[in-house]
């Protein structure tokens, strides 16, 4: 994979720091606490060397030069100093843990919220091009991966850097020769870190992709469990999940193979540095060129310097996973919005509900289907019906009206104002949508009806339910309005869900009501109930109906027939029957008449 496809981890880190600029003070405070904690952490090794110097040289020791003449007073002073050093180390460890972990929580929350809000601003084409599992994997797994790094990995990287600098300074003060020898492995370690990082970057990007595929599979299968069971496809779907799970495990295995190889390389480099200090320092101490206490300091600090680097492999592993996740999160956040909410012109109140499609054209990029040069005028308070075969463009026009997509050509006007000049909230608040695929949210019936107006009273909710012919079945439920509907309304029948969807739209009291094949998947009783509801609510309200059942639209003020995205005829029900063309043919088929196909 190219570098363009996988930006470097350093670039991802820079982008992360830019994103987190509002937390710079917290980052600086956490970094300072990590540095101070590490300085306190390496101090005991220095004190051990000083203590050895006190025991061996007593009145001629290093501490004696500070005014403490007896060995006992020197040991006592070292004991007091040791207490404060350990207390300081404990204090700053507590502080950096609090700061880094709270920072991790805040950043992961902000990342998830910003990514989710950005997703909500996307047009529907964005969701059609991506699986829900991939998006959920970014919002959950990737954000959590970054949180894990900030919880501990960031502190580990900082403290390794501080250790190298601080211990190196002590080494060069005590013995420049041993310092040079002990630091010989450091370039190898750094080279190894960058080498393995470069190898690991595309591997961890692949891991993130594979977990998204697995999440998609699991999400789809759980949602389609009834279909799986009805086709006795449990074994087949289990095999697919196993294949995706194995692919994820294989991707992880390839990444782990590279990251694990780092540890043996580091260990051998560490051994080299330790042997240099152990042998050369020992010989210098024997010939009197190096103080025995200094030798003790160098031996202990060599371990303090080099052994923590064995954990660098694990830290880099965590870092690479976090940066791979950061790339995916930021890529999602920075995905361009094709239908921007750029309008700010208010709709004149009260909204009349006059809709005009002016030579509108639009094509779906994947299939080329859509609408072509469509012009329709819908007067305020009128009822328009759109009919045609599947794929003729009926639902596309409604999606364009709601600005789920942007027309390629032409324009759509609401009360004489181009809809792109209106804010999305202003536009969509005037339109109530009842679609064939009803989506109910987890919660009670009351919550779902009042979804568009959470502040609505129970009386208003009940009135909307009555108008939608839903109140009768709600009253029969044991808990009435408080009845839980289950995920996606699974505890209710299709007809009940459809009536609740209509009640939800009515409570919103929109100037324009859009019914997108709202009766195509319901029984005759529910269809009759919805028709009765429409008879009550269509007065002084613009209604746009999309229907396959022509019996539901016979009273529409205007019927438009679409074929392959183009208008082929329009008029009232009686006018279209008199012409005996496309609409008449559909009517004959649905009513049992014979169609002359010659």
Coordinates of N, CA and C in Angstrom, one line a residue, residues 399-477:
X399 N -36.9 12.5 -1.8 CA -35.5 12.6 -1.2 C -34.9 14.0 -1.6
X400 N -35.1 14.4 -2.8 CA -34.6 15.7 -3.2 C -35.3 16.8 -2.5
X401 N -36.7 16.6 -2.3 CA -37.4 17.7 -1.6 C -36.9 17.8 -0.2
X402 N -36.6 16.7 0.5 CA -36.0 16.8 1.8 C -34.5 17.1 1.9
X403 N -33.9 17.3 0.7 CA -32.5 17.6 0.6 C -31.7 16.4 1.1
X404 N -32.1 15.2 1.0 CA -31.2 14.1 1.3 C -30.2 14.0 0.2
X405 N -30.5 14.5 -1.0 CA -29.6 14.6 -2.1 C -29.7 16.0 -2.7
X406 N -28.7 16.4 -3.5 CA -28.7 17.6 -4.2 C -29.0 17.4 -5.7
X407 N -30.0 18.1 -6.3 CA -30.2 17.9 -7.7 C -29.0 18.2 -8.6
X408 N -28.9 17.4 -9.6 CA -27.8 17.7 -10.6 C -28.1 19.0 -11.4
X409 N -29.4 19.1 -11.8 CA -29.9 20.3 -12.5 C -31.3 20.6 -12.0
X410 N -31.7 21.9 -12.3 CA -33.0 22.4 -11.9 C -33.0 22.8 -10.5
X411 N -34.2 23.1 -10.0 CA -34.3 23.6 -8.6 C -35.7 23.2 -8.1
X412 N -35.8 23.2 -6.7 CA -37.0 22.9 -6.1 C -37.3 24.1 -5.2
X413 N -38.6 24.5 -5.2 CA -39.0 25.7 -4.5 C -40.1 25.4 -3.5
X414 N -40.0 26.0 -2.3 CA -41.0 25.8 -1.3 C -41.6 27.2 -1.0
X415 N -42.8 27.4 -1.2 CA -43.4 28.8 -1.1 C -42.6 29.8 -1.9
X416 N -42.2 29.4 -3.0 CA -41.4 30.3 -3.9 C -40.0 30.5 -3.6
X417 N -39.5 29.9 -2.6 CA -38.1 30.1 -2.2 C -37.3 28.8 -2.5
X418 N -36.2 28.9 -3.2 CA -35.3 27.7 -3.5 C -34.9 27.0 -2.2
X419 N -35.1 25.7 -2.1 CA -34.9 25.1 -0.8 C -33.4 25.1 -0.4
X420 N -32.5 25.3 -1.3 CA -31.1 25.4 -0.8 C -30.8 26.7 -0.1
X421 N -31.7 27.7 -0.2 CA -31.5 28.9 0.5 C -32.1 28.8 1.9
X422 N -32.8 27.7 2.2 CA -33.3 27.5 3.6 C -32.4 26.6 4.4
X423 N -32.4 26.9 5.7 CA -31.6 26.0 6.5 C -32.3 24.6 6.5
X424 N -31.5 23.6 6.7 CA -32.1 22.2 6.7 C -33.2 22.0 7.8
X425 N -32.9 22.7 8.9 CA -33.9 22.6 10.0 C -35.2 23.2 9.6
X426 N -35.1 24.4 9.0 CA -36.3 25.1 8.6 C -37.1 24.4 7.5
X427 N -36.3 23.8 6.6 CA -37.0 23.0 5.5 C -37.7 21.8 6.1
X428 N -36.9 20.9 6.8 CA -37.4 19.6 7.2 C -38.4 19.7 8.3
X429 N -38.4 20.8 9.1 CA -39.4 21.0 10.1 C -40.8 21.2 9.5
X430 N -40.9 21.6 8.2 CA -42.2 21.8 7.6 C -42.7 20.6 6.9
X431 N -41.9 19.5 6.9 CA -42.3 18.3 6.1 C -42.4 17.1 7.1
X432 N -43.5 16.4 7.0 CA -43.7 15.2 7.8 C -43.6 14.0 6.9
X433 N -42.7 13.1 7.2 CA -42.5 11.9 6.3 C -43.0 10.6 6.9
X434 N -43.8 9.9 6.2 CA -44.2 8.6 6.6 C -43.8 7.6 5.5
X435 N -42.8 6.8 5.7 CA -42.3 5.9 4.7 C -42.7 4.5 4.8
X436 N -42.5 3.7 3.8 CA -42.9 2.3 3.8 C -42.1 1.6 4.9
X437 N -40.8 1.9 5.0 CA -39.9 1.2 5.9 C -39.9 2.0 7.2
X438 N -40.8 1.7 8.1 CA -41.0 2.5 9.4 C -39.9 2.2 10.3
X439 N -39.3 3.2 10.9 CA -38.3 3.0 11.9 C -38.8 3.6 13.2
X440 N -38.9 2.7 14.2 CA -39.2 3.1 15.5 C -38.0 3.0 16.4
X441 N -37.9 3.9 17.4 CA -36.7 3.9 18.3 C -37.0 3.1 19.5
X442 N -36.0 2.5 20.1 CA -36.1 1.8 21.4 C -36.7 2.8 22.4
X443 N -37.8 2.4 23.0 CA -38.5 3.2 24.0 C -39.9 2.9 24.0
X444 N -40.7 3.8 24.5 CA -42.2 3.6 24.7 C -42.9 4.1 23.4
X445 N -44.2 3.8 23.4 CA -45.0 4.3 22.3 C -45.1 5.8 22.4
X446 N -45.2 6.3 23.6 CA -45.3 7.8 23.8 C -44.0 8.5 23.3
X447 N -42.8 7.9 23.6 CA -41.6 8.4 23.1 C -41.5 8.5 21.6
X448 N -42.0 7.5 20.9 CA -41.9 7.4 19.5 C -42.9 8.4 18.8
X449 N -44.1 8.5 19.3 CA -45.1 9.5 18.8 C -44.6 10.9 19.0
X450 N -44.0 11.2 20.1 CA -43.6 12.5 20.5 C -42.1 12.8 20.0
X451 N -41.6 12.0 19.2 CA -40.2 12.1 18.8 C -39.8 13.5 18.2
X452 N -40.8 14.0 17.4 CA -40.5 15.3 16.7 C -40.9 16.4 17.6
X453 N -41.7 16.2 18.7 CA -42.1 17.2 19.7 C -42.0 16.6 21.1
X454 N -40.8 16.5 21.6 CA -40.6 15.9 23.0 C -41.4 16.6 24.1
X455 N -41.8 17.9 23.8 CA -42.5 18.7 24.9 C -44.0 18.5 24.7
X456 N -44.5 17.7 23.8 CA -45.9 17.6 23.6 C -46.6 16.9 24.8
X457 N -47.8 17.4 25.1 CA -48.5 16.8 26.3 C -49.1 15.5 25.9
X458 N -49.6 14.8 26.9 CA -50.2 13.5 26.7 C -51.5 13.7 25.8
X459 N -52.2 14.8 26.1 CA -53.4 15.0 25.3 C -53.1 15.2 23.8
X460 N -52.0 15.9 23.5 CA -51.6 16.1 22.1 C -51.2 14.8 21.5
X461 N -50.5 13.9 22.3 CA -50.0 12.6 21.8 C -51.2 11.8 21.5
X462 N -52.2 11.8 22.4 CA -53.4 10.9 22.2 C -54.2 11.4 21.0
X463 N -54.3 12.7 20.8 CA -55.1 13.3 19.7 C -54.4 12.8 18.4
X464 N -53.1 12.9 18.3 CA -52.4 12.5 17.1 C -52.6 11.0 16.9
X465 N -52.6 10.2 17.9 CA -52.8 8.7 17.8 C -54.3 8.5 17.3
X466 N -55.2 9.3 17.8 CA -56.6 9.1 17.4 C -56.7 9.4 15.9
X467 N -56.1 10.5 15.5 CA -56.2 10.9 14.1 C -55.6 9.9 13.1
X468 N -54.5 9.2 13.6 CA -53.8 8.2 12.8 C -54.5 6.8 13.0
X469 N -55.6 6.8 13.7 CA -56.3 5.5 13.9 C -55.5 4.5 14.7
X470 N -54.6 5.0 15.6 CA -53.7 4.2 16.4 C -54.2 4.0 17.8
X471 N -55.1 4.9 18.3 CA -55.4 5.0 19.7 C -56.2 3.7 20.2
X472 N -56.9 3.2 19.3 CA -57.7 2.0 19.6 C -56.8 0.8 20.0
X473 N -55.8 0.5 19.2 CA -54.9 -0.6 19.6 C -54.0 -0.2 20.7
X474 N -53.6 1.0 20.9 CA -52.8 1.5 22.0 C -53.5 1.2 23.3
X475 N -54.8 1.5 23.4 CA -55.6 1.3 24.6 C -55.7 -0.1 25.0
X476 N -55.6 -1.0 24.0 CA -55.7 -2.5 24.3 C -54.4 -3.0 24.9
X477 N -53.3 -2.3 24.8 CA -52.0 -2.8 25.3 C -52.0 -2.6 26.8

